[in-house]
Coordinates of C-alpha atoms and ligand atoms in Angstrom, one line a residue:
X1 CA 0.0 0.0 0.0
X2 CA 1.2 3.4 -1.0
X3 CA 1.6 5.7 2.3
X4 CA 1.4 9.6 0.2
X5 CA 1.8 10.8 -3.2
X6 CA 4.1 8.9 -5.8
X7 CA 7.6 10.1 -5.9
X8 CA 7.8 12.8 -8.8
X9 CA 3.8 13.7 -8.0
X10 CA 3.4 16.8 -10.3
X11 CA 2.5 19.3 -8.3
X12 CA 2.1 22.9 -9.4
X13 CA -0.8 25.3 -10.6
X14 CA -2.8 26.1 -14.2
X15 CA -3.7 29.0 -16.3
X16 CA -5.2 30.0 -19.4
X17 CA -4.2 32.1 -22.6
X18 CA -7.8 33.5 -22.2
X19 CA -8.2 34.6 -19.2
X20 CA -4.2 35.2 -18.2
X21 CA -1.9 36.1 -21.5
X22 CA -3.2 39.1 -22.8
X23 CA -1.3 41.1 -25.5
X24 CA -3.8 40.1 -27.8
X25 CA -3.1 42.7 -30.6
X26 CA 0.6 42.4 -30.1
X27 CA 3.4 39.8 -31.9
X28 CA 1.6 39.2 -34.8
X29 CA -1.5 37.1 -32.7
X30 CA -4.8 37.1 -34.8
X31 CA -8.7 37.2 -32.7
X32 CA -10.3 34.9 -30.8
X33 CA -13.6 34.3 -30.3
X34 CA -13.2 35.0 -26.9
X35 CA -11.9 38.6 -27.8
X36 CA -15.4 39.8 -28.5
X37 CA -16.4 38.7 -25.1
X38 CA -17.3 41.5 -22.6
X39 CA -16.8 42.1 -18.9
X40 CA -19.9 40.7 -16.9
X41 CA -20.6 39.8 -13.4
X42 CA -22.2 37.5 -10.9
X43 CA -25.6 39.0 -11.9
X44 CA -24.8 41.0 -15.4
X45 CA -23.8 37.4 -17.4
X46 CA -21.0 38.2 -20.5
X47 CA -21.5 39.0 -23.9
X48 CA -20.2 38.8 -27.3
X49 CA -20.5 41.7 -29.8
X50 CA -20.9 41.1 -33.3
X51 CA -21.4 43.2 -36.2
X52 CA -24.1 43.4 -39.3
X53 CA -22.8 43.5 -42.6
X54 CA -24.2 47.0 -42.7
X55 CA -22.2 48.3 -40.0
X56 CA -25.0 47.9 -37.2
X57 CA -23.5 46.4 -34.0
X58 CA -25.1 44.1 -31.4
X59 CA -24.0 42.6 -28.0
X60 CA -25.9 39.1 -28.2
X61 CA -26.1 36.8 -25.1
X62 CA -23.2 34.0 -24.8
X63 CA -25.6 31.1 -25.2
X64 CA -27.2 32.9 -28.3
X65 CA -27.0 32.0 -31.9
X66 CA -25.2 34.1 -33.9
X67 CA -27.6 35.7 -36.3
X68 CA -26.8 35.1 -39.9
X69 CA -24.7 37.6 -42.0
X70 CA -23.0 38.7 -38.2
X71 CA -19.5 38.6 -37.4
X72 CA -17.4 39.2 -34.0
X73 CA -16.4 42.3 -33.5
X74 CA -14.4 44.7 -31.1
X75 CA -17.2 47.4 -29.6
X76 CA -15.6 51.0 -28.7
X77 CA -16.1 52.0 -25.0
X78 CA -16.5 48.4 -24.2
X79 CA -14.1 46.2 -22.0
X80 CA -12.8 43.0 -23.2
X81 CA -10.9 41.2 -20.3
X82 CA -9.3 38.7 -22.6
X83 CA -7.0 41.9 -24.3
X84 CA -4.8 42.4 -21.5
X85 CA -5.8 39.7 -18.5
X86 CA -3.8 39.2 -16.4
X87 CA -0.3 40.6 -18.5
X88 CA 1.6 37.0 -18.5
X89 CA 2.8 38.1 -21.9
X90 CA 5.1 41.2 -20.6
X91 CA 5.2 39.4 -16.9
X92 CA 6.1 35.9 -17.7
X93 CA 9.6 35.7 -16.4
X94 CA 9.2 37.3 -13.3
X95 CA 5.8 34.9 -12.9
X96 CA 7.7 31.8 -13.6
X97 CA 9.9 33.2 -11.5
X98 CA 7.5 32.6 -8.7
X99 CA 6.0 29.6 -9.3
X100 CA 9.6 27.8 -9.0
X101 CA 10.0 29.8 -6.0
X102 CA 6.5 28.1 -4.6
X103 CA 8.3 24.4 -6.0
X104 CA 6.0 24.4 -8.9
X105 CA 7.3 21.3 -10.5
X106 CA 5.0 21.7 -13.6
X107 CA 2.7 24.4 -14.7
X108 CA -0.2 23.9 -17.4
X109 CA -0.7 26.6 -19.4
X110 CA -2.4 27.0 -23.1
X111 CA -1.4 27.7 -26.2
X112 CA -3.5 30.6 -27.9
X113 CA -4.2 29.3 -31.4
X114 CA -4.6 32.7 -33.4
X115 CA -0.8 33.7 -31.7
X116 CA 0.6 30.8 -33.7
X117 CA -2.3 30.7 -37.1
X118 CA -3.6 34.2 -36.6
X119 CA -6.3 32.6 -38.5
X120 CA -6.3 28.9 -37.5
X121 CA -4.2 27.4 -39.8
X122 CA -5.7 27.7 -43.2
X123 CA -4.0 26.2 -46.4
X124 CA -1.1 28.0 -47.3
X125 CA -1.0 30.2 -44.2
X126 CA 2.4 30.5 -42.3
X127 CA 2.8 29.8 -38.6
X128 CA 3.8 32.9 -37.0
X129 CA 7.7 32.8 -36.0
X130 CA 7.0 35.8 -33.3
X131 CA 4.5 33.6 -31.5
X132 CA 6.1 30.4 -31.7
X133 CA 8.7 32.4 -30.2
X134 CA 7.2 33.3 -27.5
X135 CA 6.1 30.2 -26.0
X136 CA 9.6 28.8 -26.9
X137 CA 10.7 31.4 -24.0
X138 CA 8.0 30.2 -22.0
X139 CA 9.2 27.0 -22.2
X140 CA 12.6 27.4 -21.5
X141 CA 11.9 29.5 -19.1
X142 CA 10.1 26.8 -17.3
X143 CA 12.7 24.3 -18.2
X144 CA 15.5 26.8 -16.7
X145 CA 13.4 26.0 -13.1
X146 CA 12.8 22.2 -13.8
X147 CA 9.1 22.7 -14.4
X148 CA 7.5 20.7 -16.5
X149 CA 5.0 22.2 -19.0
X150 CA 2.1 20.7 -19.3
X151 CA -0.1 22.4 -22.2
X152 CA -3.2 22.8 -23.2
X153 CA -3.8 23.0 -26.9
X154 CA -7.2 24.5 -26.9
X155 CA -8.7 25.8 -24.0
X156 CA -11.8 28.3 -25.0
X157 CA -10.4 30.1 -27.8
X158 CA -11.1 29.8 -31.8
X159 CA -9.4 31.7 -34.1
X160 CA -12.2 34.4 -35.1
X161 CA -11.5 33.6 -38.3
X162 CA -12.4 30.1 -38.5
X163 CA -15.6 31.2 -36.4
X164 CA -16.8 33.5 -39.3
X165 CA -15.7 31.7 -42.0
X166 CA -16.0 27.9 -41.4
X167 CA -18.8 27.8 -38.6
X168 CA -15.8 26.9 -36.2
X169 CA -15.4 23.0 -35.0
X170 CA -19.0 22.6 -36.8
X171 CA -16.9 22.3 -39.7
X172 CA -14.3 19.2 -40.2
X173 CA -12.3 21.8 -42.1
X174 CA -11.9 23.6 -38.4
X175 CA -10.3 19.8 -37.5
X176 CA -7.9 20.1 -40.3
X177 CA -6.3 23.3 -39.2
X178 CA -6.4 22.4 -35.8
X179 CA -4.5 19.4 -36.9
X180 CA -2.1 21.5 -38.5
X181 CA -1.6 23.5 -35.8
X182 CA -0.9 20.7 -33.4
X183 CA 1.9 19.7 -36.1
X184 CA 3.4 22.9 -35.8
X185 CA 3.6 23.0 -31.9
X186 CA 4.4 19.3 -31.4
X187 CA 7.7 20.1 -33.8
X188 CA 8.8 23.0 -32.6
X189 CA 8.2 22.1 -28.6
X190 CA 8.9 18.4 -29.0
X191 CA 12.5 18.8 -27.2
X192 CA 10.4 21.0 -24.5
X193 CA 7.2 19.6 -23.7
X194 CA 6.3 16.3 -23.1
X195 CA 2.6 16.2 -21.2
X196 CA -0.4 17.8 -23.4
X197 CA -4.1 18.3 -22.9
X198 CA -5.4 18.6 -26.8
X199 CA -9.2 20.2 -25.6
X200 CA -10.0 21.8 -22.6
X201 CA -13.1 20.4 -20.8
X202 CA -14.7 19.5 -23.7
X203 CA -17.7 18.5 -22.0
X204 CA -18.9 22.6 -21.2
X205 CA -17.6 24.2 -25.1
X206 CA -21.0 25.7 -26.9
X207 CA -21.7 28.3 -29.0
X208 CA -19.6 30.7 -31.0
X209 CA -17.0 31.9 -28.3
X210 CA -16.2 28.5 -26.9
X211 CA -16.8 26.5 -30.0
X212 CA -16.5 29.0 -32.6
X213 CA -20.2 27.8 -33.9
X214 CA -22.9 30.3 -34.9
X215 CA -25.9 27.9 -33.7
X216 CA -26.3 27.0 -30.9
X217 CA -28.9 23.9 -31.0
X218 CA -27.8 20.3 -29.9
X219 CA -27.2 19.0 -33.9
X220 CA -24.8 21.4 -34.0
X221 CA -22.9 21.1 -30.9
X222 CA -22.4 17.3 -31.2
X223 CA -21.8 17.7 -34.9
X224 CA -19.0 19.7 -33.4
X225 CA -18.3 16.9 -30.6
X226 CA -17.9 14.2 -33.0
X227 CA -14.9 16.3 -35.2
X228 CA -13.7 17.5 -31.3
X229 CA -13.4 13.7 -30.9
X230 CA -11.6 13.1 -34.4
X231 CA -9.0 15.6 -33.6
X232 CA -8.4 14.6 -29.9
X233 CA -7.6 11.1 -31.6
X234 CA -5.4 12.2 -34.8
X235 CA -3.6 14.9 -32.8
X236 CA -2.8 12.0 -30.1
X237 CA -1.7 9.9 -32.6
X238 CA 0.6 12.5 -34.4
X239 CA 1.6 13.3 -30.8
X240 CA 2.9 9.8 -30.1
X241 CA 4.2 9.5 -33.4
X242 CA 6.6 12.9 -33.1
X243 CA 7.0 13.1 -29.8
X244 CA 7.4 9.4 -28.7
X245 CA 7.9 9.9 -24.8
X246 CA 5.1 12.5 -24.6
X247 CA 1.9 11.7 -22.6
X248 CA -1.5 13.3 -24.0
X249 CA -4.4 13.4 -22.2
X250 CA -8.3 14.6 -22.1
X251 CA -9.9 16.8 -20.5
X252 CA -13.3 17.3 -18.5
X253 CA -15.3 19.2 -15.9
X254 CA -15.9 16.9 -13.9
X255 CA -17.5 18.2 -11.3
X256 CA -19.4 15.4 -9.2
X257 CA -23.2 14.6 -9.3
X258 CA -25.8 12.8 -6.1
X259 CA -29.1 12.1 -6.4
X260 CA -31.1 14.3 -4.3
X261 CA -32.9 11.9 -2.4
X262 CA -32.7 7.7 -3.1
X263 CA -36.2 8.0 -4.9
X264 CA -35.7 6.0 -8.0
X265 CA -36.3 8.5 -10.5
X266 CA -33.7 11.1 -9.0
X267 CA -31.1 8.2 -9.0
X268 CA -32.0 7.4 -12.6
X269 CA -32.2 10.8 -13.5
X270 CA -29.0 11.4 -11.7
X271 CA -27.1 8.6 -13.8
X272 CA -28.3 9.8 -17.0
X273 CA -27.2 13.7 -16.5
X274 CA -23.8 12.3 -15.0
X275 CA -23.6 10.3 -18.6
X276 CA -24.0 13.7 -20.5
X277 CA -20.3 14.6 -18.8
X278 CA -19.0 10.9 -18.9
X279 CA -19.9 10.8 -22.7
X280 CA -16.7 12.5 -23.4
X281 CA -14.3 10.5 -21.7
X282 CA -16.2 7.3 -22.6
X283 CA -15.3 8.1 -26.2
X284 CA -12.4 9.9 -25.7
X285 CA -10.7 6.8 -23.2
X286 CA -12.1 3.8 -24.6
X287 CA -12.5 4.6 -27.8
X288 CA -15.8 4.3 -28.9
X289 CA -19.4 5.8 -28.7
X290 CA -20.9 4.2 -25.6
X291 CA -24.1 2.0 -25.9
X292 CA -26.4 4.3 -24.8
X293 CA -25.1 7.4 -26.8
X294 CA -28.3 6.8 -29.5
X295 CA -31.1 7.3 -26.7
X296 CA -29.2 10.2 -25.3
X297 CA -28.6 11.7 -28.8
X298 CA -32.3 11.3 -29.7
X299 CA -33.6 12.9 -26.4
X300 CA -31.3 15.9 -26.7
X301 CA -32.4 16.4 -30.4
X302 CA -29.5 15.9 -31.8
X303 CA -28.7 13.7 -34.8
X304 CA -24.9 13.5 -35.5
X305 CA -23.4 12.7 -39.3
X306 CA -20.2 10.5 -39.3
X307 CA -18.0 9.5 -42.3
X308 CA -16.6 6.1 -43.1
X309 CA -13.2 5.2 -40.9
X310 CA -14.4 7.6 -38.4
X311 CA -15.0 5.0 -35.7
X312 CA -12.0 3.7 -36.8
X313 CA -10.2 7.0 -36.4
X314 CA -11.4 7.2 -33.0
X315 CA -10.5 3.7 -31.8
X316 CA -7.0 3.9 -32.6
X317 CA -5.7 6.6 -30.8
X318 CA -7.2 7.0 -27.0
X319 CA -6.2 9.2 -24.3
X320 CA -3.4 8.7 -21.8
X321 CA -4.8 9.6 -18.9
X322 CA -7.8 11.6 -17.9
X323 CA -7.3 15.0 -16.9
X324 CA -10.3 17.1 -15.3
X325 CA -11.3 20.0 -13.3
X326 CA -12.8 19.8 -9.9
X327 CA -14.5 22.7 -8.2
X328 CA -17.9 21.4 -7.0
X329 CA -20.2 18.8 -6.2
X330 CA -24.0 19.5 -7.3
X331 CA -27.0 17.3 -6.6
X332 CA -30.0 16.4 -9.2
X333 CA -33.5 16.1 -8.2
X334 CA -35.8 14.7 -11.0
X335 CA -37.4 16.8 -13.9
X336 CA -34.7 19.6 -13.1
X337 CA -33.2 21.6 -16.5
X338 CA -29.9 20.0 -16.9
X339 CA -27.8 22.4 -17.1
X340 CA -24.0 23.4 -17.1
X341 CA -21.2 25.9 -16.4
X342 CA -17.6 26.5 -15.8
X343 CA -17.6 24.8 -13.1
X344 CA -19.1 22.0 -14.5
X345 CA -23.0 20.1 -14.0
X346 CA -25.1 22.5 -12.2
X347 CA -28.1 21.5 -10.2
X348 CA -30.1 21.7 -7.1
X349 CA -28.6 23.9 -3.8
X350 CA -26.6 21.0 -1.5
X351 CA -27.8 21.6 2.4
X352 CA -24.6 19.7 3.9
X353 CA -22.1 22.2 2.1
X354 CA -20.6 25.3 2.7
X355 CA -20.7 27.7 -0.2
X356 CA -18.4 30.1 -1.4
X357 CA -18.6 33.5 -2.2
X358 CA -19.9 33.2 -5.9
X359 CA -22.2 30.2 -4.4
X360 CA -20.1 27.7 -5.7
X361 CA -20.6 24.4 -3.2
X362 CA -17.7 23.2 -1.6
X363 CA -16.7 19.7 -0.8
X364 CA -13.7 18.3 -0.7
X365 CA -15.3 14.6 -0.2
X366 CA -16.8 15.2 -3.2
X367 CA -13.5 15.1 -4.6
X368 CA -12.6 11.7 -3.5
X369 CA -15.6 10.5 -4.5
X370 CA -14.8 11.6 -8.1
X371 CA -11.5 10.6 -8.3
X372 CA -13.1 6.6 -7.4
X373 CA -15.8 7.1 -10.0
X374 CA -13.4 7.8 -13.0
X375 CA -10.6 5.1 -11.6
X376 CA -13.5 2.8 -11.6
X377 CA -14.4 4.0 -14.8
X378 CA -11.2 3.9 -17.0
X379 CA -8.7 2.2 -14.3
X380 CA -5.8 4.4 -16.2
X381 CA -3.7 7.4 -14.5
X382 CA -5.9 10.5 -13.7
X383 CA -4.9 14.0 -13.3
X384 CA -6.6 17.0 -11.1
X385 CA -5.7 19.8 -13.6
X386 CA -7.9 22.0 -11.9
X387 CA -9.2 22.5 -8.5
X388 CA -9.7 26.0 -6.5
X389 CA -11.5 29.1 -4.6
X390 CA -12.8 32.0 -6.2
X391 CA -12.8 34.2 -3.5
X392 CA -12.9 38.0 -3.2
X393 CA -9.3 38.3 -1.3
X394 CA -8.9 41.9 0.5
X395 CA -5.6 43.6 0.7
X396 CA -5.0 44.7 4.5
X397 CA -3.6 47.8 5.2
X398 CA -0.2 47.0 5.2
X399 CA -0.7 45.3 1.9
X400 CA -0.6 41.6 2.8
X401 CA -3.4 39.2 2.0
X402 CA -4.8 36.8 4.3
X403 CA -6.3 34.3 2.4
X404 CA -6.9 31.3 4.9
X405 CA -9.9 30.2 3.6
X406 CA -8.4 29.2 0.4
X407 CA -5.5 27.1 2.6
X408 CA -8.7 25.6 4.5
X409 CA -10.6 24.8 0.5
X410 CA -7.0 23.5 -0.4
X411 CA -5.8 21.6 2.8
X412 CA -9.3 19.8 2.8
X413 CA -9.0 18.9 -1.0
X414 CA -5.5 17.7 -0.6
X415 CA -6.4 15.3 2.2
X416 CA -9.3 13.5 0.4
X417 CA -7.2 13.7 -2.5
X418 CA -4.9 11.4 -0.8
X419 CA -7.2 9.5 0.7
X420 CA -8.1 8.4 -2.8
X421 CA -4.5 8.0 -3.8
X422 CA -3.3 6.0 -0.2
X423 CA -6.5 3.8 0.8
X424 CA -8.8 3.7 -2.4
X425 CA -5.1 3.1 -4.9
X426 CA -6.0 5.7 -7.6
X427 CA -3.4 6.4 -10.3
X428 CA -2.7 10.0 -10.2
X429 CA 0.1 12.0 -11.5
X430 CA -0.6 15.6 -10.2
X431 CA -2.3 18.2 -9.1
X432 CA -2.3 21.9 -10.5
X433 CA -4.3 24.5 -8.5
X434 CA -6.2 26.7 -10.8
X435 CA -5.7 30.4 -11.4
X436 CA -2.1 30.3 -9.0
X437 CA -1.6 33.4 -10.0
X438 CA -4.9 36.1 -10.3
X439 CA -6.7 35.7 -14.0
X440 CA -10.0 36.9 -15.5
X441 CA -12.7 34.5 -14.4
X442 CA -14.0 32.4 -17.4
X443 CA -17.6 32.4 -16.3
X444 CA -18.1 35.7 -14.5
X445 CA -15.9 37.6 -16.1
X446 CA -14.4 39.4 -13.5
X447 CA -11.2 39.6 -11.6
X448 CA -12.6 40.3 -8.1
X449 CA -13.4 36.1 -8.1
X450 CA -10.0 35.4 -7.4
X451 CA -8.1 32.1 -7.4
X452 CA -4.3 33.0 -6.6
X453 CA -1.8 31.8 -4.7
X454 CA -0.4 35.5 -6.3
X455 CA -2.4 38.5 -6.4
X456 CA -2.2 40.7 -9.1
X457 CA -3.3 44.6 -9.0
X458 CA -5.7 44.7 -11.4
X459 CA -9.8 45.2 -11.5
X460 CA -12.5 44.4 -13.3
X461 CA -12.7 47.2 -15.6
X462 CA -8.7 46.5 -16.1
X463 CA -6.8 49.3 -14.1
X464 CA -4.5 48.6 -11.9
X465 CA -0.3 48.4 -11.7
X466 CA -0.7 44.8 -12.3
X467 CA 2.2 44.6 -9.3
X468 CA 2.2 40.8 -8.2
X469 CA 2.4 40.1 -4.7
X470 CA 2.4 37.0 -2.7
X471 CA -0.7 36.0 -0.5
X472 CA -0.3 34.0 2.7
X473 CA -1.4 30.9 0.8
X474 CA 1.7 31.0 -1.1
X475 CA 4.1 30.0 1.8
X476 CA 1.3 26.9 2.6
X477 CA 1.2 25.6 -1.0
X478 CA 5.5 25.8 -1.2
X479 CA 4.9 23.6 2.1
X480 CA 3.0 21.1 0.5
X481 CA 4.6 20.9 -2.5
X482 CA 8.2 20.9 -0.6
X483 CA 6.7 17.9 1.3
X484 CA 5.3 15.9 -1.1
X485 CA 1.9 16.9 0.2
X486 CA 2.9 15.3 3.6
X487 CA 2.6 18.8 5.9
X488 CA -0.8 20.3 5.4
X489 CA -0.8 22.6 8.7
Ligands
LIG1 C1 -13.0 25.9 -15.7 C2 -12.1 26.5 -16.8 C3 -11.2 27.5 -16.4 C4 -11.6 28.3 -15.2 C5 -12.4 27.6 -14.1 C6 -13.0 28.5 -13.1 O1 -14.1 25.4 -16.1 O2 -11.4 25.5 -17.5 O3 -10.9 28.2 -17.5 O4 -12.1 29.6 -15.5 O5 -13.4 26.8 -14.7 O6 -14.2 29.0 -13.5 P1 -14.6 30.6 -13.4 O7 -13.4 31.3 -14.0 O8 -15.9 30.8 -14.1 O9 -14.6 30.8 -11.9

């Protein structure tokens, strides 16, 4: 029996292009879907402006279709969090900087696709030497420290371009650029990277800023799924084939799911709204559609068109390990909407939890309980690429934040996290805290929901000296890490 975390547990904290990179006009980077998303709030949700052919402009709601003859488009007088974020693109030395300092020993991070095919990787287009450059430094920055990149290929961002033109991943065309995309990257990093995530949580990407697709109904988004699922297969192939030590994994909120109460119909119903998550790693780590994808297909409304060798496609190259994000736990009560979110399945209030400030529920069991489930599931090495507190963090007066409530949300998690690892014998190979250093929230947002380890100076309408300065969690997470996740005090 193990007694703590395997030797070499990867241990260190995760980010996005989107919501942390910024400079999205600068080095030659092309738009992202995700550029034409506005500020929002708790209660005022985000939206994406787009433009009429004659000249009329429009902010539509995210879960909107995007009306017919529109295009994304930048809105004067309006603030789009994704253009600056969080600066990593003029801060990224001195930010690497500190996460060696904490122990990080490996950081995931994405990739933003337009900085490397300002528009996606069309035939003929050239990859763009300045971005490719960039990340290079990244990397080598990281490697300079002995952290091991772990990145993330797509993680909410189309190129605009593909978006407007091609109707995004409902297009297989999308899948080819992506494709040659991931060739570019897995050449030029091969010597530098050797973990990858090809899609981020797969399971929660609708609509024209997470999926780059103008409708919104189910045909369409599973259409999308099925050439998501074609190019998490090819690109793991390619990945295997180029970079033959590399590990490549999927991705998933995965969030867990209870039954409200043990009356039949909320356990069934609870089974079938965990299967609309579980779909994606079903196919992703076994390799095929599972048996009851038809009746779930049909009762969504969604009727999905698949060439010949597709299945094959999919079959031959499955996932490494399973990667997910864990914030929450929610509970279904029958006839519920099924709904989801960032965070992952969203449902009925829990009574037994604490909440945090943004009303997520939080339960570290839950986390445990999740970690079983999928080892159950796919009995292959998993990966908590995501776990955390948004929290509004308050600077005292001389300038230090206190943040031990997000040491409590971590401590707890880490515990149950080895509890799964030491008595239940899950497979897992790390553990990256999300948002370790202040970033845009991907739901809300904004940047008061914090999830640092770091804060940065910056609000939600984007002023600020973006100064970075060490909360009191820091010192507790370089603890854990320097201990193998052994002193949790
Ligand atoms: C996950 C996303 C992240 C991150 C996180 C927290 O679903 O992969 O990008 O944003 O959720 O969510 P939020 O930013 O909405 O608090």
């Amino acid at each position: 029996m193990r007694t703590g975390f395997r030797k070499g547990f990867l241990w260190g904290g995760a980010t996005a292009a989107t919501q942390y990179e910024g400079g999205y006009n600068e080095g030659g980077r092309g738009l992202a879907t995700n550029d034409f998303v506005t500020e929002g709030s708790h209660t005022n949700p985000r939206r994406i402006s787009c433009r009429f052919p004659d000249g009329k402009q429009v902010l539509l709601d995210r879960e909107e279709a995007m009306p017919e003859e529109a295009v994304g488009c930048i809105m004067d007088g309006i603030y789009y969090p994704s253009h600056k974020a969080t600066d990593f693109y003029h801060h990224f030395k001195e930010d690497i900087r500190l996460f060696a300092e904490m122990g990080f020993k490996c950081y995931r991070m994405s990739i933003s696709w337009p900085r490397i095919f300002p528009k996606g990787g069309i035939e003929g287009e050239e990859a763009n030497e300045e971005g490719l450059q960039f990340y290079e430094e990244v990397f080598q920055e990281c490697r300079k420290y002995g952290i091991e990149p772990l990145v993330t290929i797509f993680h909410f961002e189309n190129p605009a371009y593909l978006a407007d033109h091609y109707n995004g991943w409902y297009s297989r065309y999308t899948m080819e650029c992506y494709l040659r995309y991931c060739r570019v990257i897995f050449q030029r990093y091969k010597g530098l990277v050797k973990y990858w995530i090809p899609i981020n949580e797969i399971n929660v990407l609708r609509g024209y800023a997470r999926l780059g697709c103008r409708q919104t109904d189910a045909t369409t988004r599973y259409q999308a799924m099925h050439h998501l699922f074609l190019a998490n297969a090819l690109a793991t192939k390619m990945c295997h084939e180029m970079i033959p030590d590399a590990k490549i994994g999927c991705m998933l909120a995965l969030s867990g799911l209870y039954p409200a109460t043990c009356k039949p119909e909320d356990v069934m119903g609870a089974l079938e709204f965990r299967r609309r998550a579980l779909f994606f790693s079903d196919v992703m780590m076994r390799g095929y559609y599972p048996s009851y994808t038809e009746s779930m297909l049909a009762k969504l409304g969604a009727v999905v068109k698949k060439e010949d060798g597709d299945d094959e496609i999919i079959a031959a190259s499955t996932s490494d390990f399973l990667a997910f994000s864990y914030y929450r736990t929610t509970v279904y009560r029958d006839g519920l909407p099924q709904k989801t979110d960032t965070g992952g399945q969203m449902g009925e209030k829990n009574p037994f939890l604490p909440h945090s400030d943004w009303g997520w529920p939080i339960d570290p069991i839950g986390l445990r309980y999740v970690l079983n489930e999928l080892y159950d599931r796919y009995q292959k090495p998993l990966w908590v690429v995501e776990n955390g507190l948004g929290a509004a963090d308050a600077l005292e007066e001389d300038g230090s934040i206190q943040d031990d409530y997000r040491v409590d949300f971590f401590r707890k998690h880490i515990l149950e996290m080895k509890k799964a690892v030491v008595e239940d014998g899950v497979d897992l190979l790390g553990y990256t805290a999300w948002g370790c250093i202040d970033l845009v929230s991907s739901g809300t947002g904004e940047m008061k929901k914090r999830y640092g380890f770091i804060y940065v100076d910056m609000d939600d309408k984007g002023n600020g000296t973006l100064e970075r300065k060490k909360k009191k969690s820091f010192d507790w997470y370089k603890k854990v890490i320097h201990s193998n996740g052994e002193d949790l005090d």
